[in-house]
XYZ file of N, CA and C in Angstrom:
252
model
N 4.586 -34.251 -16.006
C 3.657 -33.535 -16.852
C 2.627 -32.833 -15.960
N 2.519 -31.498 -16.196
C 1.449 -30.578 -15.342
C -0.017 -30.977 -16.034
N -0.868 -31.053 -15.137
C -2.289 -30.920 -15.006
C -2.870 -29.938 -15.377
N -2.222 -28.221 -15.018
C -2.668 -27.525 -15.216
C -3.098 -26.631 -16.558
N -3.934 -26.451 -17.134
C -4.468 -25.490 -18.226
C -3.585 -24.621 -18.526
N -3.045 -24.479 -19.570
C -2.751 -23.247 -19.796
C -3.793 -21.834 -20.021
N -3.367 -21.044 -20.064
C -4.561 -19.459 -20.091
C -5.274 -19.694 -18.650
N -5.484 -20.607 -18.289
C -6.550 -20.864 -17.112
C -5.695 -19.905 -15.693
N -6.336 -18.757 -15.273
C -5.525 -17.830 -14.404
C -7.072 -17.958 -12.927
N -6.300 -17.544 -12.173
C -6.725 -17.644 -10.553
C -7.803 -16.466 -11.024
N -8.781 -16.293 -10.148
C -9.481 -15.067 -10.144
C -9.738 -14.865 -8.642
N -9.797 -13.606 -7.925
C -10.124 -13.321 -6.854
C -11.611 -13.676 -6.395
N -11.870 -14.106 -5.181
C -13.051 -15.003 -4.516
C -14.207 -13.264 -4.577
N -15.081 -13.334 -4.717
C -16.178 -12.233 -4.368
C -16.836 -12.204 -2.957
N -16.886 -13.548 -2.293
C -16.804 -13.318 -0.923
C -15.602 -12.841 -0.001
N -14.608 -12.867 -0.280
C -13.236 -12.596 0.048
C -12.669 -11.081 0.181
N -13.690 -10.685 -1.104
C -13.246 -9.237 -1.384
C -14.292 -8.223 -0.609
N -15.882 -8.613 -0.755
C -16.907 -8.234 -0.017
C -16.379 -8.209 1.766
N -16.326 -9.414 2.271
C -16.256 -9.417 3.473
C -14.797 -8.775 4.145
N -13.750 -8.781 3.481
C -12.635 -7.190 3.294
C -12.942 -6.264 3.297
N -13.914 -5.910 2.677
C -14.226 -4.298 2.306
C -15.479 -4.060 3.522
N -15.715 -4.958 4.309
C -16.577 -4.662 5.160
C -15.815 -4.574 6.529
N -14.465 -5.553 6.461
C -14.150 -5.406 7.741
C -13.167 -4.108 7.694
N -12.645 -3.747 6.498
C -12.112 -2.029 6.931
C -12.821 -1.061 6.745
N -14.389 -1.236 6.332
C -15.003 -0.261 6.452
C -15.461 0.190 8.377
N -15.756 -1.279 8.958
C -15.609 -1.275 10.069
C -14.361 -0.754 11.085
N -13.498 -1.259 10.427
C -12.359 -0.052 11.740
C -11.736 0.994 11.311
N -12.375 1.137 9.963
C -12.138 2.634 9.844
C -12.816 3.589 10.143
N -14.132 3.428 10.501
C -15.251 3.764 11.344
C -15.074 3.777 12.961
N -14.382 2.455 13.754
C -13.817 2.732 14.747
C -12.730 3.681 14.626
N -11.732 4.058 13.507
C -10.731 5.066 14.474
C -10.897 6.026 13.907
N -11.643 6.548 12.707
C -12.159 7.748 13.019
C -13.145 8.379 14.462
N -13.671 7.427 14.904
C -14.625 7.558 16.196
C -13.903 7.917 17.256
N -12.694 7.359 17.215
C -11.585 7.200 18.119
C -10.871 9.166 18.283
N -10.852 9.398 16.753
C -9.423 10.575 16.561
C -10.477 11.549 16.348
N -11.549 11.598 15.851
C -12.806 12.801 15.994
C -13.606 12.194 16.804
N -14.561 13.385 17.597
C -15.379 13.505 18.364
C -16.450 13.022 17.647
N -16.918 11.530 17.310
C -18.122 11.087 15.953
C -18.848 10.076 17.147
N -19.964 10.561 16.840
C -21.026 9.277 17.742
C -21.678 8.317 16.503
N -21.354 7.430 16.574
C -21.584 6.732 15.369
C -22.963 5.617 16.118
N -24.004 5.203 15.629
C -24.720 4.194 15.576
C -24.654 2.909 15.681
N -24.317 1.855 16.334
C -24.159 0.926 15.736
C -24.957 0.268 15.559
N -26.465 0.187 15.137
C -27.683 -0.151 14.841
C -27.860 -0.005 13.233
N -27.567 1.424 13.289
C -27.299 2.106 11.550
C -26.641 1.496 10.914
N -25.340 1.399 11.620
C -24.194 1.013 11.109
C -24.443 -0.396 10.311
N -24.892 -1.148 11.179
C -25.078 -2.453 11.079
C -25.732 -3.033 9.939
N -26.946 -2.624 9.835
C -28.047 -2.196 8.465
C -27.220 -2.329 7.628
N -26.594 -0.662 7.544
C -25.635 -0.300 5.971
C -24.914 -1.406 5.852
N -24.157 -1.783 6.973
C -23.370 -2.698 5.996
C -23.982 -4.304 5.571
N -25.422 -4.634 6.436
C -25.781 -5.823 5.707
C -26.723 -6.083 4.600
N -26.966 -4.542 4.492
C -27.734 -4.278 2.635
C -26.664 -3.996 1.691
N -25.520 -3.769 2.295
C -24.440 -3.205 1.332
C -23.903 -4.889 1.184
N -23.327 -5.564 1.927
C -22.892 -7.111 1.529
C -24.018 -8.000 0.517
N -25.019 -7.732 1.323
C -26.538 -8.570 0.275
C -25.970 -7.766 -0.936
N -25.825 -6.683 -1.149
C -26.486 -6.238 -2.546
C -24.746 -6.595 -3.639
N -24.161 -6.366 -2.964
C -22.694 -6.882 -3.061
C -22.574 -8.059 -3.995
N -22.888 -8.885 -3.202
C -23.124 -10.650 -2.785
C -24.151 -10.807 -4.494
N -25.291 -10.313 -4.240
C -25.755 -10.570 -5.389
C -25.687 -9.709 -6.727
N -25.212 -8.708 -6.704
C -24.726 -8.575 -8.018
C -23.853 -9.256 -8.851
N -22.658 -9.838 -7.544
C -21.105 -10.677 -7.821
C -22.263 -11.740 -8.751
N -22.563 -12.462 -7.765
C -23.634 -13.398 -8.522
C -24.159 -13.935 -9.921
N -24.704 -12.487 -9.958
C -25.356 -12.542 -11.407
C -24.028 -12.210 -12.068
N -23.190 -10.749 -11.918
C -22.170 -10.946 -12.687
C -21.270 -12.652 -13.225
N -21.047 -13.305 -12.010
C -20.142 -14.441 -12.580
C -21.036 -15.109 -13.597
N -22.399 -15.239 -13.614
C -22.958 -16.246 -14.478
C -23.026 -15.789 -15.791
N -23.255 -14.562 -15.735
C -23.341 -14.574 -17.283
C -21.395 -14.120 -18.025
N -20.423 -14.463 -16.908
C -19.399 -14.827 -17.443
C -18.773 -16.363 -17.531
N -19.456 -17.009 -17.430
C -18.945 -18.268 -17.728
C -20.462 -19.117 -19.072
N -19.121 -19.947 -19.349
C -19.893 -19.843 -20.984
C -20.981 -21.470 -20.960
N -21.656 -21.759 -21.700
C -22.691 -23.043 -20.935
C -22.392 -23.857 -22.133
N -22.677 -25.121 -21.800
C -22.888 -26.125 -22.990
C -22.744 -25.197 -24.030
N -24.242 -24.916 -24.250
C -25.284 -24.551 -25.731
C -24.112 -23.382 -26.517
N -23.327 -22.713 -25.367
C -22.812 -21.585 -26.239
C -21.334 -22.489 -27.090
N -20.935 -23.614 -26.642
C -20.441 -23.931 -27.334
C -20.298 -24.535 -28.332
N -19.589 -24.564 -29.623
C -20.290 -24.971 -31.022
C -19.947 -26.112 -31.289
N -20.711 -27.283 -31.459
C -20.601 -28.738 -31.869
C -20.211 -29.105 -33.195
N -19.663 -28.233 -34.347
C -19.266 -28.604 -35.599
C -18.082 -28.612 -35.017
N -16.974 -27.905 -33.871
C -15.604 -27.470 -33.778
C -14.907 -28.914 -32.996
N -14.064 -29.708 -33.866
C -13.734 -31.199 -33.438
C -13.273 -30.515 -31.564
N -12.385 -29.302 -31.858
C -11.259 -29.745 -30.713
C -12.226 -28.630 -29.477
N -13.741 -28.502 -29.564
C -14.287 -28.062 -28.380
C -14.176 -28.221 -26.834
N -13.922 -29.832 -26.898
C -13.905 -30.586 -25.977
C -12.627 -30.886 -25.078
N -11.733 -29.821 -26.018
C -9.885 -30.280 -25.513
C -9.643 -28.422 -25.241
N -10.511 -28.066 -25.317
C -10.212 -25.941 -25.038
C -10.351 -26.166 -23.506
């Protein structure tokens, strides 16, 4: 007999996806630097991308919470609350 929930599906990590999107923003920045003549910053660089992860990071944040549902939202007249 499985353990597992039915409906209950995987969801992708928000640190997982953030810190992805930072490391090909990073070498795609190296090989454009590479194949055009681009003097890139890496001071600048650096910044953008650690206000861009913060701001990332905490939107994910607030987004997940107000998707998952709390006690109070669930209704105590419904017998089978406790078996969903």
């Amino acid at each position: 007999m499985s353990t597992v929930k039915n409906g209950t599906g995987r969801h992708p990590r928000l640190l997982t996806i953030v810190w992805g999107s930072v490391i090909l923003v990073v070498a795609s920045l190296l090989l454009v630097s590479q194949v055009v003549d681009l003097s890139i910053d890496p001071v600048i660089v650096a910044l953008g991308l650690l206000v861009g992860v913060g701001l990332a990071l905490v939107a994910g944040g607030i987004l997940s919470l107000r998707k998952k549902p709390t006690a109070d939202d669930r209704k105590d007249d419904d017998p089978l609350s406790g078996y969903r």
